[in-house]
PDB file of C-alpha atoms and ligand atoms in Angstrom:
ATOM      1  CA  UNK A 715      63.115 133.286  71.095  1.00 91.00           C
ATOM      2  CA  UNK A 716      62.232 130.339  68.937  1.00 94.00           C
ATOM      3  CA  UNK A 717      62.518 126.755  70.251  1.00 96.00           C
ATOM      4  CA  UNK A 718      62.085 123.937  67.822  1.00 96.00           C
ATOM      5  CA  UNK A 719      61.419 120.208  68.450  1.00 97.00           C
ATOM      6  CA  UNK A 720      62.941 117.927  65.852  1.00 96.00           C
ATOM      7  CA  UNK A 721      64.041 114.465  64.851  1.00 96.00           C
ATOM      8  CA  UNK A 722      64.320 113.035  61.392  1.00 95.00           C
ATOM      9  CA  UNK A 723      62.293 110.068  62.709  1.00 95.00           C
ATOM     10  CA  UNK A 724      58.503 110.270  63.124  1.00 93.00           C
ATOM     11  CA  UNK A 725      56.536 109.240  66.182  1.00 94.00           C
ATOM     12  CA  UNK A 726      59.298 109.889  68.743  1.00 97.00           C
ATOM     13  CA  UNK A 727      56.980 112.281  70.696  1.00 96.00           C
ATOM     14  CA  UNK A 728      57.952 115.723  69.298  1.00 97.00           C
ATOM     15  CA  UNK A 729      54.357 116.932  69.070  1.00 95.00           C
ATOM     16  CA  UNK A 730      53.501 115.437  72.548  1.00 95.00           C
ATOM     17  CA  UNK A 731      56.392 117.112  74.228  1.00 96.00           C
ATOM     18  CA  UNK A 732      56.276 120.432  72.227  1.00 96.00           C
ATOM     19  CA  UNK A 733      52.482 120.965  72.946  1.00 95.00           C
ATOM     20  CA  UNK A 734      52.775 120.045  76.629  1.00 93.00           C
ATOM     21  CA  UNK A 735      55.860 122.322  77.167  1.00 94.00           C
ATOM     22  CA  UNK A 736      54.143 125.219  75.353  1.00 95.00           C
ATOM     23  CA  UNK A 737      51.033 124.717  77.477  1.00 93.00           C
ATOM     24  CA  UNK A 738      53.022 124.652  80.693  1.00 91.00           C
ATOM     25  CA  UNK A 739      55.299 127.579  80.215  1.00 92.00           C
ATOM     26  CA  UNK A 740      52.389 129.756  78.913  1.00 93.00           C
ATOM     27  CA  UNK A 741      51.600 130.404  82.582  1.00 89.00           C
ATOM     28  CA  UNK A 742      54.966 132.084  83.031  1.00 88.00           C
ATOM     29  CA  UNK A 743      55.984 133.580  79.672  1.00 91.00           C
ATOM     30  CA  UNK A 744      53.961 134.775  76.710  1.00 94.00           C
ATOM     31  CA  UNK A 745      53.968 131.841  74.482  1.00 96.00           C
ATOM     32  CA  UNK A 746      52.732 130.767  71.128  1.00 98.00           C
ATOM     33  CA  UNK A 747      52.798 127.091  69.760  1.00 98.00           C
ATOM     34  CA  UNK A 748      53.166 126.827  65.965  1.00 98.00           C
ATOM     35  CA  UNK A 749      52.606 123.532  64.119  1.00 97.00           C
ATOM     36  CA  UNK A 750      55.056 123.802  61.216  1.00 95.00           C
ATOM     37  CA  UNK A 751      54.240 120.230  59.924  1.00 93.00           C
ATOM     38  CA  UNK A 752      52.293 121.667  57.023  1.00 93.00           C
ATOM     39  CA  UNK A 753      51.540 118.292  55.318  1.00 92.00           C
ATOM     40  CA  UNK A 754      51.503 115.821  58.237  1.00 91.00           C
ATOM     41  CA  UNK A 755      50.592 117.791  61.441  1.00 93.00           C
ATOM     42  CA  UNK A 756      48.220 116.687  63.965  1.00 93.00           C
ATOM     43  CA  UNK A 757      48.525 119.201  66.842  1.00 95.00           C
ATOM     44  CA  UNK A 758      44.843 120.285  66.080  1.00 95.00           C
ATOM     45  CA  UNK A 759      43.725 116.969  67.603  1.00 92.00           C
ATOM     46  CA  UNK A 760      45.796 117.587  70.683  1.00 90.00           C
ATOM     47  CA  UNK A 761      44.026 120.914  71.337  1.00 92.00           C
ATOM     48  CA  UNK A 762      40.520 119.795  70.271  1.00 91.00           C
ATOM     49  CA  UNK A 763      40.683 122.081  67.245  1.00 94.00           C
ATOM     50  CA  UNK A 764      40.399 119.526  64.431  1.00 92.00           C
ATOM     51  CA  UNK A 765      37.443 121.192  62.723  1.00 94.00           C
ATOM     52  CA  UNK A 766      38.842 124.731  62.625  1.00 96.00           C
ATOM     53  CA  UNK A 767      39.342 126.059  59.113  1.00 96.00           C
ATOM     54  CA  UNK A 768      41.691 128.663  60.414  1.00 98.00           C
ATOM     55  CA  UNK A 769      45.018 126.822  60.129  1.00 98.00           C
ATOM     56  CA  UNK A 770      48.581 127.664  59.127  1.00 97.00           C
ATOM     57  CA  UNK A 771      47.643 125.978  55.769  1.00 97.00           C
ATOM     58  CA  UNK A 772      44.938 128.537  55.178  1.00 97.00           C
ATOM     59  CA  UNK A 773      47.264 131.316  56.003  1.00 97.00           C
ATOM     60  CA  UNK A 774      49.873 129.993  53.444  1.00 96.00           C
ATOM     61  CA  UNK A 775      47.165 129.757  50.875  1.00 96.00           C
ATOM     62  CA  UNK A 776      46.153 133.396  51.521  1.00 96.00           C
ATOM     63  CA  UNK A 777      42.721 132.422  52.873  1.00 96.00           C
ATOM     64  CA  UNK A 778      43.363 133.756  56.423  1.00 97.00           C
ATOM     65  CA  UNK A 779      45.325 136.546  58.101  1.00 97.00           C
ATOM     66  CA  UNK A 780      47.776 135.990  60.904  1.00 97.00           C
ATOM     67  CA  UNK A 781      45.321 137.312  63.485  1.00 97.00           C
ATOM     68  CA  UNK A 782      42.631 134.785  62.195  1.00 98.00           C
ATOM     69  CA  UNK A 783      44.813 131.726  62.653  1.00 98.00           C
ATOM     70  CA  UNK A 784      45.861 132.467  66.323  1.00 98.00           C
ATOM     71  CA  UNK A 785      43.674 130.505  68.715  1.00 98.00           C
ATOM     72  CA  UNK A 786      43.626 130.778  72.404  1.00 97.00           C
ATOM     73  CA  UNK A 787      43.847 127.698  74.677  1.00 95.00           C
ATOM     74  CA  UNK A 788      43.730 129.086  78.202  1.00 94.00           C
ATOM     75  CA  UNK A 789      46.927 131.246  78.371  1.00 94.00           C
ATOM     76  CA  UNK A 790      48.563 129.640  75.336  1.00 97.00           C
ATOM     77  CA  UNK A 791      48.243 130.994  71.800  1.00 98.00           C
ATOM     78  CA  UNK A 792      48.012 128.121  69.275  1.00 98.00           C
ATOM     79  CA  UNK A 793      48.537 127.906  65.518  1.00 98.00           C
ATOM     80  CA  UNK A 794      47.574 124.489  64.286  1.00 98.00           C
ATOM     81  CA  UNK A 795      47.953 122.845  60.855  1.00 97.00           C
ATOM     82  CA  UNK A 796      45.238 121.180  58.785  1.00 97.00           C
ATOM     83  CA  UNK A 797      44.995 117.613  60.006  1.00 96.00           C
ATOM     84  CA  UNK A 798      42.999 116.392  56.935  1.00 96.00           C
ATOM     85  CA  UNK A 799      44.184 115.161  53.492  1.00 96.00           C
ATOM     86  CA  UNK A 800      43.245 118.749  52.354  1.00 95.00           C
ATOM     87  CA  UNK A 801      46.603 119.773  53.700  1.00 95.00           C
ATOM     88  CA  UNK A 802      48.272 118.450  50.606  1.00 93.00           C
ATOM     89  CA  UNK A 803      46.918 121.342  48.580  1.00 94.00           C
ATOM     90  CA  UNK A 804      49.005 123.765  50.617  1.00 94.00           C
ATOM     91  CA  UNK A 805      51.556 125.993  49.102  1.00 89.00           C
ATOM     92  CA  UNK A 806      54.652 125.393  51.245  1.00 86.00           C
ATOM     93  CA  UNK A 807      56.041 128.872  50.903  1.00 89.00           C
ATOM     94  CA  UNK A 808      59.113 128.878  53.236  1.00 89.00           C
ATOM     95  CA  UNK A 809      59.655 132.616  52.938  1.00 90.00           C
ATOM     96  CA  UNK A 810      56.062 133.432  54.045  1.00 94.00           C
ATOM     97  CA  UNK A 811      56.268 130.910  56.869  1.00 94.00           C
ATOM     98  CA  UNK A 812      59.553 132.154  58.209  1.00 93.00           C
ATOM     99  CA  UNK A 813      58.201 135.714  57.835  1.00 94.00           C
ATOM    100  CA  UNK A 814      55.079 134.734  59.921  1.00 96.00           C
ATOM    101  CA  UNK A 815      57.381 133.324  62.637  1.00 95.00           C
ATOM    102  CA  UNK A 816      59.488 136.519  62.744  1.00 94.00           C
ATOM    103  CA  UNK A 817      56.246 138.599  63.036  1.00 96.00           C
ATOM    104  CA  UNK A 818      55.101 136.360  65.932  1.00 97.00           C
ATOM    105  CA  UNK A 819      58.518 137.045  67.661  1.00 93.00           C
ATOM    106  CA  UNK A 820      57.578 140.704  68.000  1.00 91.00           C
ATOM    107  CA  UNK A 821      54.456 139.738  69.991  1.00 95.00           C
ATOM    108  CA  UNK A 822      55.572 136.648  71.997  1.00 96.00           C
ATOM    109  CA  UNK A 823      58.419 135.903  74.425  1.00 93.00           C
ATOM    110  CA  UNK A 824      58.629 132.253  73.260  1.00 95.00           C
ATOM    111  CA  UNK A 825      57.646 130.510  70.066  1.00 97.00           C
ATOM    112  CA  UNK A 826      57.474 126.793  70.256  1.00 97.00           C
ATOM    113  CA  UNK A 827      57.922 125.093  66.812  1.00 97.00           C
ATOM    114  CA  UNK A 828      56.753 121.664  66.070  1.00 96.00           C
ATOM    115  CA  UNK A 829      58.813 120.664  63.078  1.00 95.00           C
ATOM    116  CA  UNK A 830      58.110 117.938  60.579  1.00 92.00           C
ATOM    117  CA  UNK A 831      60.516 114.951  60.451  1.00 91.00           C
ATOM    118  CA  UNK A 832      60.969 115.088  56.723  1.00 82.00           C
ATOM    119  CA  UNK A 833      64.166 116.603  55.237  1.00 78.00           C
ATOM    120  CA  UNK A 834      62.650 117.673  51.974  1.00 74.00           C
ATOM    121  CA  UNK A 835      60.212 120.319  50.664  1.00 67.00           C
ATOM    122  CA  UNK A 836      57.811 121.546  53.227  1.00 68.00           C
ATOM    123  CA  UNK A 837      60.244 121.652  56.099  1.00 82.00           C
ATOM    124  CA  UNK A 838      61.594 125.183  56.723  1.00 82.00           C
ATOM    125  CA  UNK A 839      64.789 123.734  58.255  1.00 80.00           C
ATOM    126  CA  UNK A 840      65.944 122.966  54.717  1.00 79.00           C
ATOM    127  CA  UNK A 841      64.756 126.075  52.952  1.00 80.00           C
ATOM    128  CA  UNK A 842      67.255 128.890  52.253  1.00 75.00           C
ATOM    129  CA  UNK A 843      65.439 131.057  54.858  1.00 79.00           C
ATOM    130  CA  UNK A 844      67.328 132.064  58.057  1.00 82.00           C
ATOM    131  CA  UNK A 845      65.334 130.549  60.846  1.00 84.00           C
ATOM    132  CA  UNK A 846      67.373 131.515  63.985  1.00 86.00           C
ATOM    133  CA  UNK A 847      65.840 128.717  66.030  1.00 91.00           C
ATOM    134  CA  UNK A 848      67.369 126.740  68.940  1.00 93.00           C
ATOM    135  CA  UNK A 849      66.590 123.122  68.806  1.00 96.00           C
ATOM    136  CA  UNK A 850      65.573 120.316  71.212  1.00 97.00           C
ATOM    137  CA  UNK A 851      65.983 116.892  69.698  1.00 98.00           C
ATOM    138  CA  UNK A 852      63.320 114.355  70.882  1.00 98.00           C
ATOM    139  CA  UNK A 853      64.644 110.766  70.572  1.00 97.00           C
ATOM    140  CA  UNK A 854      62.892 107.517  71.337  1.00 97.00           C
ATOM    141  CA  UNK A 855      64.251 104.771  73.530  1.00 96.00           C
ATOM    142  CA  UNK A 856      64.690 102.095  70.914  1.00 95.00           C
ATOM    143  CA  UNK A 857      67.510 100.811  68.636  1.00 93.00           C
ATOM    144  CA  UNK A 858      66.166 102.678  65.563  1.00 94.00           C
ATOM    145  CA  UNK A 859      65.560 105.650  67.961  1.00 95.00           C
ATOM    146  CA  UNK A 860      69.228 106.020  68.793  1.00 95.00           C
ATOM    147  CA  UNK A 861      70.342 105.742  65.130  1.00 95.00           C
ATOM    148  CA  UNK A 862      67.749 108.389  64.177  1.00 96.00           C
ATOM    149  CA  UNK A 863      68.837 110.666  66.967  1.00 97.00           C
ATOM    150  CA  UNK A 864      72.561 110.364  66.162  1.00 96.00           C
ATOM    151  CA  UNK A 865      71.738 111.202  62.446  1.00 96.00           C
ATOM    152  CA  UNK A 866      69.595 114.174  63.512  1.00 96.00           C
ATOM    153  CA  UNK A 867      72.409 115.602  65.724  1.00 96.00           C
ATOM    154  CA  UNK A 868      74.920 115.318  62.872  1.00 96.00           C
ATOM    155  CA  UNK A 869      72.447 116.951  60.522  1.00 92.00           C
ATOM    156  CA  UNK A 870      71.788 119.930  62.791  1.00 93.00           C
ATOM    157  CA  UNK A 871      75.524 120.331  63.338  1.00 94.00           C
ATOM    158  CA  UNK A 872      76.000 120.451  59.604  1.00 91.00           C
ATOM    159  CA  UNK A 873      73.234 123.046  59.273  1.00 89.00           C
ATOM    160  CA  UNK A 874      74.893 125.021  61.998  1.00 91.00           C
ATOM    161  CA  UNK A 875      71.730 124.992  64.113  1.00 92.00           C
ATOM    162  CA  UNK A 876      72.263 125.426  67.864  1.00 93.00           C
ATOM    163  CA  UNK A 877      70.996 122.353  69.858  1.00 96.00           C
ATOM    164  CA  UNK A 878      69.835 122.877  73.404  1.00 95.00           C
ATOM    165  CA  UNK A 879      69.965 119.109  74.069  1.00 96.00           C
ATOM    166  CA  UNK A 880      68.266 115.775  73.516  1.00 97.00           C
ATOM    167  CA  UNK A 881      65.167 114.561  75.273  1.00 97.00           C
ATOM    168  CA  UNK A 882      64.878 110.721  75.540  1.00 97.00           C
ATOM    169  CA  UNK A 883      61.249 109.801  75.357  1.00 97.00           C
ATOM    170  CA  UNK A 884      59.308 106.585  75.829  1.00 97.00           C
ATOM    171  CA  UNK A 885      62.080 105.330  78.153  1.00 96.00           C
ATOM    172  CA  UNK A 886      61.713 101.580  78.931  1.00 95.00           C
ATOM    173  CA  UNK A 887      65.437 100.964  79.700  1.00 93.00           C
ATOM    174  CA  UNK A 888      66.110  99.680  76.143  1.00 93.00           C
ATOM    175  CA  UNK A 889      69.116 101.833  75.178  1.00 91.00           C
ATOM    176  CA  UNK A 890      71.561 103.619  77.513  1.00 90.00           C
ATOM    177  CA  UNK A 891      71.298 106.906  75.713  1.00 88.00           C
ATOM    178  CA  UNK A 892      73.724 108.535  78.124  1.00 87.00           C
ATOM    179  CA  UNK A 893      76.523 106.238  77.050  1.00 89.00           C
ATOM    180  CA  UNK A 894      76.202 107.250  73.385  1.00 90.00           C
ATOM    181  CA  UNK A 895      74.907 110.891  73.462  1.00 93.00           C
ATOM    182  CA  UNK A 896      76.497 113.513  75.678  1.00 92.00           C
ATOM    183  CA  UNK A 897      73.740 116.177  75.535  1.00 95.00           C
ATOM    184  CA  UNK A 898      70.785 114.325  77.139  1.00 96.00           C
ATOM    185  CA  UNK A 899      68.755 116.954  79.006  1.00 95.00           C
ATOM    186  CA  UNK A 900      65.740 114.809  80.080  1.00 95.00           C
ATOM    187  CA  UNK A 901      64.601 111.184  80.177  1.00 96.00           C
ATOM    188  CA  UNK A 902      60.784 110.739  79.956  1.00 96.00           C
ATOM    189  CA  UNK A 903      59.196 107.410  80.739  1.00 95.00           C
ATOM    190  CA  UNK A 904      56.860 105.396  78.444  1.00 95.00           C
ATOM    191  CA  UNK A 905      53.449 106.026  79.894  1.00 93.00           C
ATOM    192  CA  UNK A 906      50.178 104.645  78.413  1.00 89.00           C
ATOM    193  CA  UNK A 907      48.278 107.584  79.706  1.00 88.00           C
ATOM    194  CA  UNK A 908      49.979 109.826  77.166  1.00 91.00           C
ATOM    195  CA  UNK A 909      48.082 108.155  74.432  1.00 86.00           C
ATOM    196  CA  UNK A 910      44.858 109.063  76.022  1.00 83.00           C
ATOM    197  CA  UNK A 911      45.389 112.786  75.862  1.00 80.00           C
ATOM    198  CA  UNK A 912      44.794 112.584  72.138  1.00 80.00           C
ATOM    199  CA  UNK A 913      41.313 111.088  72.852  1.00 81.00           C
ATOM    200  CA  UNK A 914      40.441 113.765  75.347  1.00 79.00           C
ATOM    201  CA  UNK A 915      42.101 116.606  73.376  1.00 79.00           C
ATOM    202  CA  UNK A 916      43.963 118.052  76.391  1.00 78.00           C
ATOM    203  CA  UNK A 917      47.510 118.336  77.623  1.00 80.00           C
ATOM    204  CA  UNK A 918      48.759 115.437  79.844  1.00 75.00           C
ATOM    205  CA  UNK A 919      50.464 117.846  82.229  1.00 69.00           C
ATOM    206  CA  UNK A 920      47.039 118.919  83.325  1.00 68.00           C
ATOM    207  CA  UNK A 921      46.569 115.764  85.399  1.00 67.00           C
ATOM    208  CA  UNK A 922      48.883 113.621  87.482  1.00 74.00           C
ATOM    209  CA  UNK A 923      50.724 111.026  85.499  1.00 84.00           C
ATOM    210  CA  UNK A 924      54.116 109.558  85.603  1.00 89.00           C
ATOM    211  CA  UNK A 925      55.149 111.276  82.352  1.00 91.00           C
ATOM    212  CA  UNK A 926      53.553 114.617  83.238  1.00 88.00           C
ATOM    213  CA  UNK A 927      55.455 114.701  86.547  1.00 89.00           C
ATOM    214  CA  UNK A 928      58.897 113.977  84.899  1.00 91.00           C
ATOM    215  CA  UNK A 929      58.139 116.514  82.135  1.00 92.00           C
ATOM    216  CA  UNK A 930      57.197 119.232  84.667  1.00 89.00           C
ATOM    217  CA  UNK A 931      60.527 118.698  86.444  1.00 90.00           C
ATOM    218  CA  UNK A 932      62.330 119.188  83.100  1.00 92.00           C
ATOM    219  CA  UNK A 933      60.196 122.214  82.251  1.00 91.00           C
ATOM    220  CA  UNK A 934      61.142 123.952  85.523  1.00 89.00           C
ATOM    221  CA  UNK A 935      64.837 123.460  84.750  1.00 90.00           C
ATOM    222  CA  UNK A 936      64.307 124.721  81.082  1.00 91.00           C
ATOM    223  CA  UNK A 937      62.559 127.820  82.348  1.00 90.00           C
ATOM    224  CA  UNK A 938      65.146 128.622  84.954  1.00 88.00           C
ATOM    225  CA  UNK A 939      68.353 127.728  83.213  1.00 84.00           C
ATOM    226  CA  UNK A 940      67.431 128.722  79.705  1.00 83.00           C
ATOM    227  CA  UNK A 941      64.352 130.563  78.845  1.00 86.00           C
ATOM    228  CA  UNK A 942      64.301 133.126  81.679  1.00 85.00           C
ATOM    229  CA  UNK A 943      68.050 133.721  81.387  1.00 83.00           C
ATOM    230  CA  UNK A 944      67.822 134.130  77.665  1.00 83.00           C
ATOM    231  CA  UNK A 945      64.857 136.478  77.929  1.00 84.00           C
ATOM    232  CA  UNK A 946      66.705 138.470  80.498  1.00 84.00           C
ATOM    233  CA  UNK A 947      69.628 138.821  78.020  1.00 81.00           C
ATOM    234  CA  UNK A 948      67.188 139.759  75.220  1.00 79.00           C
ATOM    235  CA  UNK A 949      65.551 142.383  77.474  1.00 80.00           C
ATOM    236  CA  UNK A 950      68.954 143.812  78.507  1.00 82.00           C
ATOM    237  CA  UNK A 951      69.896 144.086  74.844  1.00 80.00           C
ATOM    238  CA  UNK A 952      66.572 145.891  74.056  1.00 80.00           C
ATOM    239  CA  UNK A 953      67.029 148.298  76.972  1.00 83.00           C
ATOM    240  CA  UNK A 954      70.598 148.962  75.908  1.00 82.00           C
ATOM    241  CA  UNK A 955      69.305 149.702  72.398  1.00 81.00           C
ATOM    242  CA  UNK A 956      66.682 152.075  73.630  1.00 81.00           C
ATOM    243  CA  UNK A 957      69.211 153.776  75.810  1.00 80.00           C
ATOM    244  CA  UNK A 958      71.576 154.241  72.882  1.00 80.00           C
ATOM    245  CA  UNK A 959      68.883 155.655  70.675  1.00 79.00           C
ATOM    246  CA  UNK A 960      67.904 158.061  73.475  1.00 78.00           C
ATOM    247  CA  UNK A 961      71.418 159.261  73.745  1.00 80.00           C
ATOM    248  CA  UNK A 962      71.748 159.658  69.907  1.00 80.00           C
ATOM    249  CA  UNK A 963      68.535 161.734  69.863  1.00 83.00           C
ATOM    250  CA  UNK A 964      69.851 163.953  72.627  1.00 80.00           C
ATOM    251  CA  UNK A 965      73.088 164.443  70.796  1.00 81.00           C
ATOM    252  CA  UNK A 966      71.081 165.400  67.682  1.00 83.00           C
ATOM    253  CA  UNK A 967      69.047 167.887  69.615  1.00 85.00           C
ATOM    254  CA  UNK A 968      72.137 169.432  71.145  1.00 83.00           C
ATOM    255  CA  UNK A 969      73.710 169.736  67.688  1.00 84.00           C
ATOM    256  CA  UNK A 970      70.602 171.451  66.436  1.00 84.00           C
ATOM    257  CA  UNK A 971      70.568 173.850  69.402  1.00 83.00           C
ATOM    258  CA  UNK A 972      74.215 174.697  68.897  1.00 82.00           C
ATOM    259  CA  UNK A 973      73.720 175.482  65.174  1.00 79.00           C
ATOM    260  CA  UNK A 974      70.801 177.810  65.873  1.00 73.00           C
TER     261      UNK A 974
HETATM  262  N1  ADP B2425      56.149 108.951  76.735  1.00 79.91           N
HETATM  263  C1  ADP B2425      55.262 108.356  76.046  1.00 79.91           C
HETATM  264  N2  ADP B2425      54.707 107.221  76.405  1.00 79.91           N
HETATM  265  C2  ADP B2425      53.732 106.661  75.660  1.00 79.91           C
HETATM  266  N3  ADP B2425      53.345 107.018  74.472  1.00 79.91           N
HETATM  267  C3  ADP B2425      53.911 108.202  73.974  1.00 79.91           C
HETATM  268  C4  ADP B2425      54.889 108.902  74.695  1.00 79.91           C
HETATM  269  N4  ADP B2425      55.268 109.991  73.988  1.00 79.91           N
HETATM  270  C5  ADP B2425      54.486 109.979  72.903  1.00 79.91           C
HETATM  271  N5  ADP B2425      53.707 108.913  72.882  1.00 79.91           N
HETATM  272  C6  ADP B2425      52.705 108.487  71.762  1.00 79.91           C
HETATM  273  O1  ADP B2425      53.443 108.226  70.562  1.00 79.91           O
HETATM  274  C7  ADP B2425      52.755 108.661  69.371  1.00 79.91           C
HETATM  275  C8  ADP B2425      53.522 109.653  68.630  1.00 79.91           C
HETATM  276  O2  ADP B2425      53.714 110.826  69.311  1.00 79.91           O
HETATM  277  P1  ADP B2425      53.935 112.205  68.621  1.00 79.91           P
HETATM  278  O3  ADP B2425      54.062 113.176  69.689  1.00 79.91           O
HETATM  279  O4  ADP B2425      52.803 112.398  67.616  1.00 79.91           O
HETATM  280  O5  ADP B2425      55.181 112.017  67.800  1.00 79.91           O
HETATM  281  P2  ADP B2425      55.931 112.885  66.675  1.00 79.91           P
HETATM  282  O6  ADP B2425      55.362 114.283  66.799  1.00 79.91           O
HETATM  283  O7  ADP B2425      57.352 112.786  66.941  1.00 79.91           O
HETATM  284  O8  ADP B2425      55.587 112.239  65.393  1.00 79.91           O
HETATM  285  C9  ADP B2425      51.400 109.222  69.981  1.00 79.91           C
HETATM  286  O9  ADP B2425      50.389 108.300  69.877  1.00 79.91           O
HETATM  287  C10 ADP B2425      51.834 109.615  71.410  1.00 79.91           C
HETATM  288  O10 ADP B2425      50.625 109.543  72.266  1.00 79.91           O
HETATM  289 MG1   MG B2426      54.355 115.359  65.174  1.00 79.91          MG
END
């Protein structure tokens, strides 16, 4: 299953939350994090991989294979984007990118997509490719933040993309999001320590912090109520398919035997 993190506004905490969730759940389910922000991504800094040449950009430009761009960070598989201005030379081939994501889906239980905020070229959400991704909207506790989040929800609705819910981030009691938006699934505090993880290049949920604690509560819920249930459904469908093909094979064999 693919889970995307999105808002048309930048800086709300999409990358922070997507990377931390991916890292945390990778202990439980086979997970790959993919930075889909081809031109403006910065997840490489988060994982201390800023100097790797094996990025999603290199893959799209035909310089690396899929295997080469998958890096391991403890239990988590990670595909970062080029964080340098060299990223502007990338061929944003939506078909190739969606094809990569579908191939990853054969190998991983969960694919976490860090999506760019732009609504133009370079964002697979607005290509004609079928993405089949469920979305978590990350909104920021501010007046512009609520406006951006409302617009984002309208947009996803118009695009017919299923939304799991909205995470309100950097909460400082500025806006009562619950009064305006009815799908709030978590409220995460503003926490200065979050900024520091970018300096250290490691996930915040690794150490005790106010933000990390609240996020881990939410992740437990997400795993229980959503991911494990959904994976169970997917497995049940696969088992049913296998069972069906087994029966069909048997029927074929019986037909052959009868005709002999
Ligand atoms: N809860 C938080 N408290 C304090 N700072 C945060 C919080 N969430 C994110 N940030 C900071 O906000 C900035 C933007 O976060 P980022 O995850 O890059 O946003 P986006 O991916 O939406 O552009 C980063 O410097 C990050 O450390
Ligand atoms: Mg980002």
